Amino acid sequence: MDEERTGRGGWWRLSDPLGWRAITRERASLTLLLMLLGAILYLVVRHLRAIGDEEGSLHFLDTPLGYPEAFQTLQWLWALGLVVLIAAGLRRWAFAALVPLLAFLLITDTFELHERFGRQLAEAIPLAPMLGLRARDVGELIVFAGAAVVTIPIALVGMRLARRADRPHFLRVFAILALVLLFGVALDMVHILLIEDAGPGDALGLLEDGGEMVGASLLVAYLFWVWLTRASGPEEPVGRARASAEPVMSD
């Protein structure tokens, strides 16, 4: 039998690291993912149509406080709400350790905290440009690093305290968030290095924010799958998870 299904295998032997197979195995979670990706595709099309026609358009994916950014904020809000539902509704309290991390992503995406505090930090110290990055970019990285120092250890402690079968769910959440940060932070730095005075609407901005949005959609769909199936392990069949939640009737 599969080691992950029997629970005898190590939880670190994670298959399906981004939760794709889990999401697509259940019709409801797959439908949700397709709906989110469809919305992103629509926003990308509006972004492309606005190029050359509307300077600083609110349809650009990388326009601060534009329509796509509002959608991304909603995705972080949905992810945060699903974590709360899993923790409180299923009494799997270890998932609450993910709340600070997701709350930071929600708040910084809504109020642009990393950009605002990064600029203030660059002016207060002041920071010197480094490796082709502007002083304010270095300040943003410091703000992100400070938030990571606080929120990531809390999430790791939550994973350590979680049931053995729940630990792969944490690993998948971490993998998806790493994908988001790859686009939202690493590619952003590359964007700055390649384009000295980058503005909304260019190709790298589309790739950067589009990739971040797809990662957030994957996270929402995966957390929805965990909530929907009441999965106690990443490879538990949906039918078994539902059957275990139903009372057994005797004659």
C-alpha atoms as one frame of an Amber mdcrd trajectory, in Angstrom:
protein
   0.000   0.000   0.000   1.021   3.624  -0.448   3.102   4.756   2.524   1.340
   8.132   2.678  -2.092   6.477   2.796  -1.152   4.067   5.542   0.604   6.759
   7.529   3.686   4.549   7.979   5.816   6.585   5.599   7.643   9.707   6.674
   5.608  12.912   6.315   8.635  14.548   4.730   8.290  12.241   1.712   5.956
  14.673   0.050   4.465  13.873  -3.325   2.416  16.409  -5.275   4.310  19.329
  -3.653   1.966  22.042  -4.939  -1.226  20.081  -4.251  -2.228  19.939  -7.915
  -3.303  16.295  -7.899  -5.268  16.791  -4.695  -7.131  19.785  -6.121  -7.957
  18.152  -9.435  -9.151  14.923  -7.774 -12.176  16.712  -6.278 -14.629  18.365
  -8.669 -15.500  21.283  -6.367 -11.907  22.352  -5.704 -11.027  21.946  -9.384
 -14.033  24.080 -10.338 -12.944  26.777  -7.888  -9.395  26.768  -9.287 -10.670
  27.033 -12.859 -12.930  29.934 -11.878 -10.013  31.786 -10.269  -7.727  31.107
 -13.224 -10.491  32.248 -15.570 -10.712  35.536 -13.683  -6.935  35.952 -13.976
  -7.088  35.241 -17.714  -9.748  37.938 -18.080  -7.564  40.407 -16.154  -4.560
  39.534 -18.338  -6.597  40.183 -21.484  -7.729  43.555 -20.102  -4.100  44.330
 -19.237  -2.971  43.580 -22.796  -5.811  45.620 -24.311  -4.873  48.625 -22.158
  -1.246  48.666 -23.378  -0.715  51.666 -25.640  -4.249  52.928 -25.115  -4.419
  53.888 -21.457  -1.422  55.236 -19.563  -1.521  54.163 -15.918  -4.671  52.129
 -16.510  -6.343  50.512 -13.512  -6.547  47.357 -15.653  -2.775  46.838 -15.566
  -1.855  43.926 -13.320   0.991  45.924 -11.787  -0.895  49.177 -11.193  -1.045
  49.961  -7.450  -4.636  49.786  -6.194  -5.886  48.700  -9.618  -8.609  46.154
 -10.327  -6.236  43.147 -10.529  -4.613  44.105  -7.236  -8.056  44.243  -5.618
  -8.704  40.716  -6.872  -5.377  39.562  -5.440  -6.270  41.103  -2.096  -9.513
  39.131  -2.132  -7.564  35.930  -2.779  -5.410  36.516   0.314  -8.572  37.236
   2.289 -10.146  33.964   1.094  -6.995  32.009   1.957  -6.944  33.536   5.431
 -10.627  32.765   5.950 -10.171  29.144   4.882  -7.300  28.683   7.334  -9.519
  30.009  10.123 -12.299  27.621   9.045  -9.925  24.653   9.053  -8.496  25.570
  12.448 -11.772  26.369  14.216 -14.315  24.392  12.208 -12.316  21.172  12.048
 -10.581  21.768  15.402  -7.185  21.433  13.796  -5.774  24.298  15.765  -2.218
  23.988  14.454  -3.393  25.599  11.206  -3.894  28.827  13.171  -0.110  29.208
  13.057  -0.505  30.144   9.379  -2.705  33.129  10.239   0.120  35.660  10.945
   1.864  34.810   7.673  -1.274  35.100   5.549  -2.432  38.175   7.463   0.858
  39.911   6.633   0.454  39.075   2.930  -3.119  40.383   3.023  -2.249  43.598
   4.834   0.887  44.418   2.849  -0.945  43.747  -0.425  -3.835  45.984   0.626
  -1.898  48.895   2.098   1.471  48.421   0.333   3.201  48.267   3.702   6.478
  46.860   2.357   6.770  49.685  -0.169   5.765  52.401   2.280   7.954  51.200
   5.146  10.763  50.354   2.722  10.880  53.965   1.530  10.695  55.287   5.081
  13.473  52.955   6.182  15.663  54.010   3.255  15.212  57.655   4.199  15.656
  57.180   7.936  18.898  55.166   7.994  19.681  56.104   5.073  20.320  52.978
   3.001  22.836  52.876   0.177  22.032  51.309  -3.203  23.255  47.715  -3.417
  23.833  45.271  -6.298  21.972  47.519  -8.695  18.980  47.909  -6.383  17.779
  51.312  -5.277  17.852  52.290  -1.615  14.089  51.921  -1.327  14.295  48.432
  -2.883  16.812  47.427  -0.228  14.425  48.855   2.370  11.567  46.735   1.002
  13.713  43.607   1.222  14.544  44.426   4.848  10.841  44.858   5.642  10.031
  41.504   4.017  12.900  39.838   5.872  11.690  41.292   9.180   8.163  40.018
   8.573   9.551  36.601   7.621  11.590  36.412  10.823   8.382  36.871  12.826
   5.791  34.903  10.843   7.693  31.940   9.399   8.934  30.561  12.754   5.338
  30.686  14.048   4.186  28.678  11.026   7.035  26.173  11.517   6.111  25.712
  15.163   2.523  25.099  14.059   3.709  22.416  11.649   5.802  20.819  14.400
   2.791  20.726  16.741   0.365  19.544  14.052  -0.762  15.966  13.712   1.602
  13.888  11.638  -0.979  13.564   8.855  -1.418  17.356   8.688   2.254  18.205
   8.242   2.255  17.602   4.466  -0.498  20.220   4.188   1.838  22.759   5.800
   4.634  21.772   3.432   2.357  22.291   0.449   1.291  25.701   1.723   4.966
  26.639   2.158   5.766  25.405  -1.371   2.924  27.429  -2.891   3.948  30.548
  -0.947   7.541  30.052  -2.109   6.205  30.096  -5.671   4.330  33.323  -4.928
   7.467  34.929  -3.476   9.495  33.774  -6.468   7.300  35.927  -8.688   6.418
  38.680  -6.220   9.876  39.322  -4.738  12.643  37.630  -6.744  11.235  38.507
 -10.171  10.450  42.004  -8.899  14.132  42.490  -8.111  15.076  41.216 -11.585
  12.513  43.625 -13.034  14.185  46.529 -11.259  17.660  45.463 -12.386  16.657
  45.113 -16.041  14.417  48.180 -16.328  15.768  51.247 -14.578  12.512  53.211
 -14.479   9.874  50.494 -14.646   6.266  51.583 -14.928   2.937  49.741 -14.970
   2.081  47.814 -18.096   5.367  46.252 -19.211   5.923  42.551 -19.932   7.907
  41.753 -16.789   5.267  43.411 -14.628   2.645  41.219 -16.295   4.697  38.059
 -15.634   5.527  39.092 -12.073   2.022  39.942 -10.901   0.347  37.303 -13.064
   2.519  34.558 -11.570   1.833  35.829  -8.063  -1.917  35.753  -8.708  -1.801
  32.199 -10.099   0.108  31.079  -6.997  -2.484  32.676  -4.721  -5.283  30.949
  -6.683  -3.542  27.604  -6.213  -3.297  28.274  -2.472  -6.998  29.154  -2.176
  -8.015  26.041  -4.122  -5.788  23.781  -2.024  -7.020  25.157   1.302 -10.581
  24.806  -0.001  -9.834  21.153  -0.827  -8.563  20.552   2.721 -11.694  22.160
   4.181 -14.071  20.467   1.760 -12.755  16.919   2.130 -11.816  17.190   5.825
  -8.636  15.451   4.638  -6.500  14.130   7.470  -3.701  13.340   5.059  -2.666
  14.560   1.600  -3.440  11.242  -0.097  -6.629  10.302   1.754  -9.370   9.406
  -0.733 -12.270  11.842  -0.726 -14.845   9.076  -0.241 -13.038   7.782   2.826
 -12.776  11.277   4.317 -16.504  11.846   3.867 -17.471   8.415   5.092 -15.467
   8.865   8.275 -17.463  12.018   9.036 -20.829  10.231   8.730 -22.304   8.304
  11.661 -22.613   4.562  11.292 -26.225   3.399  11.487 -26.959  -0.005  12.956
 -30.096  -2.081  12.547
